[in-house]
PDB file of C-alpha atoms in Angstrom:
ATOM      1  CA  MET L1317     -72.694  54.202  50.206  1.00  0.00           C
ATOM      2  CA  LEU L1318     -68.954  52.789  49.950  1.00  0.00           C
ATOM      3  CA  ASP L1319     -66.669  54.063  52.737  1.00  0.00           C
ATOM      4  CA  PHE L1320     -63.080  54.542  52.486  1.00  0.00           C
ATOM      5  CA  HIS L1321     -61.902  51.324  52.634  1.00  0.00           C
ATOM      6  CA  SER L1322     -64.547  49.901  50.505  1.00  0.00           C
ATOM      7  CA  CYS L1323     -63.235  52.815  48.082  1.00  0.00           C
ATOM      8  CA  ARG L1324     -59.627  52.139  48.264  1.00  0.00           C
ATOM      9  CA  SER L1325     -60.410  48.190  47.988  1.00  0.00           C
ATOM     10  CA  TYR L1326     -62.130  48.921  44.689  1.00  0.00           C
ATOM     11  CA  ILE L1327     -59.758  51.053  43.168  1.00  0.00           C
ATOM     12  CA  ARG L1328     -57.366  48.037  43.706  1.00  0.00           C
ATOM     13  CA  ILE L1329     -59.843  45.377  42.221  1.00  0.00           C
ATOM     14  CA  ASN L1330     -60.681  47.972  39.348  1.00  0.00           C
ATOM     15  CA  ASP L1331     -56.245  48.358  38.718  1.00  0.00           C
ATOM     16  CA  LYS L1332     -56.253  44.409  38.928  1.00  0.00           C
ATOM     17  CA  ILE L1333     -59.375  44.009  36.459  1.00  0.00           C
ATOM     18  CA  LYS L1334     -57.525  46.274  33.808  1.00  0.00           C
ATOM     19  CA  ARG L1335     -54.641  43.735  33.824  1.00  0.00           C
ATOM     20  CA  VAL L1336     -56.745  40.374  33.719  1.00  0.00           C
ATOM     21  CA  ILE L1337     -58.650  42.149  30.790  1.00  0.00           C
ATOM     22  CA  ILE L1338     -56.339  44.413  28.348  1.00  0.00           C
ATOM     23  CA  ASP L1339     -52.868  44.125  29.313  1.00  0.00           C
ATOM     24  CA  ARG L1340     -51.230  43.435  26.201  1.00  0.00           C
ATOM     25  CA  GLY L1341     -47.519  43.616  27.658  1.00  0.00           C
ATOM     26  CA  HIS L1342     -47.743  40.725  29.665  1.00  0.00           C
ATOM     27  CA  ALA L1343     -49.597  37.626  29.533  1.00  0.00           C
ATOM     28  CA  GLN L1344     -53.030  38.185  29.813  1.00  0.00           C
ATOM     29  CA  LEU L1345     -54.929  36.210  32.551  1.00  0.00           C
ATOM     30  CA  ILE L1346     -58.045  35.169  30.471  1.00  0.00           C
ATOM     31  CA  ASN L1347     -57.854  33.043  27.326  1.00  0.00           C
ATOM     32  CA  SER L1348     -61.091  34.127  25.220  1.00  0.00           C
ATOM     33  CA  GLU L1349     -60.449  30.971  23.073  1.00  0.00           C
ATOM     34  CA  LYS L1350     -61.656  28.661  26.002  1.00  0.00           C
ATOM     35  CA  ASN L1351     -64.904  28.304  26.647  1.00  0.00           C
ATOM     36  CA  THR L1352     -65.361  28.344  30.350  1.00  0.00           C
ATOM     37  CA  ILE L1353     -65.371  30.351  33.215  1.00  0.00           C
ATOM     38  CA  GLN L1354     -62.213  31.845  34.082  1.00  0.00           C
ATOM     39  CA  ALA L1355     -62.518  34.464  36.958  1.00  0.00           C
ATOM     40  CA  ILE L1356     -65.192  34.667  39.358  1.00  0.00           C
ATOM     41  CA  ILE L1357     -65.444  38.377  41.230  1.00  0.00           C
ATOM     42  CA  LEU L1358     -67.355  37.908  44.325  1.00  0.00           C
ATOM     43  CA  VAL L1359     -69.138  41.381  45.556  1.00  0.00           C
ATOM     44  CA  PRO L1360     -70.588  41.918  48.934  1.00  0.00           C
ATOM     45  CA  THR L1361     -73.460  44.073  47.259  1.00  0.00           C
ATOM     46  CA  ARG L1362     -75.515  44.361  43.940  1.00  0.00           C
ATOM     47  CA  GLU L1363     -74.339  48.444  43.685  1.00  0.00           C
ATOM     48  CA  LEU L1364     -70.264  47.488  44.118  1.00  0.00           C
ATOM     49  CA  GLY L1365     -71.391  44.247  41.560  1.00  0.00           C
ATOM     50  CA  GLN L1366     -73.223  46.682  39.185  1.00  0.00           C
ATOM     51  CA  GLN L1367     -69.523  48.853  39.206  1.00  0.00           C
ATOM     52  CA  ILE L1368     -67.313  46.184  38.448  1.00  0.00           C
ATOM     53  CA  HIS L1369     -69.599  44.657  35.822  1.00  0.00           C
ATOM     54  CA  SER L1370     -70.023  48.073  34.460  1.00  0.00           C
ATOM     55  CA  ASN L1371     -66.100  48.629  34.147  1.00  0.00           C
ATOM     56  CA  LEU L1372     -65.192  44.996  33.102  1.00  0.00           C
ATOM     57  CA  ASN L1373     -67.510  45.683  30.014  1.00  0.00           C
ATOM     58  CA  LEU L1374     -65.901  49.010  29.682  1.00  0.00           C
ATOM     59  CA  TYR L1375     -62.597  47.071  29.957  1.00  0.00           C
ATOM     60  CA  ALA L1376     -63.653  43.940  27.545  1.00  0.00           C
ATOM     61  CA  SER L1377     -64.375  46.776  24.709  1.00  0.00           C
ATOM     62  CA  TYR L1378     -60.758  46.394  24.127  1.00  0.00           C
ATOM     63  CA  ASN L1379     -61.072  42.480  23.720  1.00  0.00           C
ATOM     64  CA  PRO L1380     -64.388  41.917  22.258  1.00  0.00           C
ATOM     65  CA  GLU L1381     -64.049  38.176  22.639  1.00  0.00           C
ATOM     66  CA  ILE L1382     -64.283  38.029  26.074  1.00  0.00           C
ATOM     67  CA  SER L1383     -67.828  37.862  27.885  1.00  0.00           C
ATOM     68  CA  VAL L1384     -68.628  39.126  31.374  1.00  0.00           C
ATOM     69  CA  ILE L1385     -72.078  38.820  33.170  1.00  0.00           C
ATOM     70  CA  GLY L1386     -73.379  40.104  36.543  1.00  0.00           C
ATOM     71  CA  LEU L1387     -75.521  38.005  38.554  1.00  0.00           C
ATOM     72  CA  PHE L1388     -77.392  39.978  40.939  1.00  0.00           C
ATOM     73  CA  GLY L1389     -80.786  40.857  42.037  1.00  0.00           C
ATOM     74  CA  GLY L1390     -82.682  43.611  40.938  1.00  0.00           C
ATOM     75  CA  THR L1391     -82.048  41.444  37.479  1.00  0.00           C
ATOM     76  CA  THR L1392     -84.770  38.795  36.248  1.00  0.00           C
ATOM     77  CA  ILE L1393     -82.928  34.914  37.289  1.00  0.00           C
ATOM     78  CA  LYS L1394     -84.373  33.888  33.625  1.00  0.00           C
ATOM     79  CA  SER L1395     -82.271  36.359  31.691  1.00  0.00           C
ATOM     80  CA  GLN L1396     -79.204  35.370  33.827  1.00  0.00           C
ATOM     81  CA  LEU L1397     -79.854  31.787  33.025  1.00  0.00           C
ATOM     82  CA  GLU L1398     -80.238  32.548  29.006  1.00  0.00           C
ATOM     83  CA  VAL L1399     -76.670  34.176  29.056  1.00  0.00           C
ATOM     84  CA  LEU L1400     -75.127  31.815  31.147  1.00  0.00           C
ATOM     85  CA  LYS L1401     -75.980  29.318  28.846  1.00  0.00           C
ATOM     86  CA  ARG L1402     -73.392  31.173  25.792  1.00  0.00           C
ATOM     87  CA  THR L1403     -69.763  31.095  26.483  1.00  0.00           C
ATOM     88  CA  VAL L1404     -69.107  33.712  29.768  1.00  0.00           C
ATOM     89  CA  HIS L1405     -65.579  34.191  30.391  1.00  0.00           C
ATOM     90  CA  ILE L1406     -66.015  36.461  33.754  1.00  0.00           C
ATOM     91  CA  ILE L1407     -68.513  36.364  36.362  1.00  0.00           C
ATOM     92  CA  VAL L1408     -69.312  39.183  39.020  1.00  0.00           C
ATOM     93  CA  ALA L1409     -71.806  37.864  41.544  1.00  0.00           C
ATOM     94  CA  THR L1410     -72.975  38.440  45.403  1.00  0.00           C
ATOM     95  CA  PRO L1411     -72.766  35.403  46.796  1.00  0.00           C
ATOM     96  CA  GLY L1412     -76.682  34.685  47.365  1.00  0.00           C
ATOM     97  CA  ARG L1413     -77.130  35.062  43.353  1.00  0.00           C
ATOM     98  CA  LEU L1414     -74.004  32.521  42.823  1.00  0.00           C
ATOM     99  CA  LEU L1415     -75.169  29.868  45.109  1.00  0.00           C
ATOM    100  CA  ASP L1416     -78.842  30.012  43.648  1.00  0.00           C
ATOM    101  CA  LEU L1417     -77.272  29.557  40.148  1.00  0.00           C
ATOM    102  CA  ILE L1418     -74.918  26.662  41.370  1.00  0.00           C
ATOM    103  CA  ASP L1419     -78.160  24.831  43.259  1.00  0.00           C
ATOM    104  CA  ARG L1420     -79.753  25.221  39.756  1.00  0.00           C
ATOM    105  CA  LYS L1421     -76.757  23.697  38.437  1.00  0.00           C
ATOM    106  CA  SER L1422     -76.281  26.769  35.932  1.00  0.00           C
ATOM    107  CA  ILE L1423     -72.685  26.849  36.964  1.00  0.00           C
TER     108      ILE L1423
END
């Protein structure tokens, strides 16, 4: 369960994520024409990662060219390795899973 400080941090992060993906009035920070990872969001828990990943997918629906992946436990690493073979612009990850994938030279 998130405490008050975590909730405030989550709201701040969430507002910044909206700007990164769908802010059409200003310079968008993610360039969908580049086929590289452009943002990595590290989260301390899988639950927070799932929430942020869900919001990112919602915001990315306004710009379907942007690809988002969540990398944390609870899903098979094999499926995550398959997704990483395609274009991914934004990664939401827990440190352990991210390090595991870096060690496997998948990122």
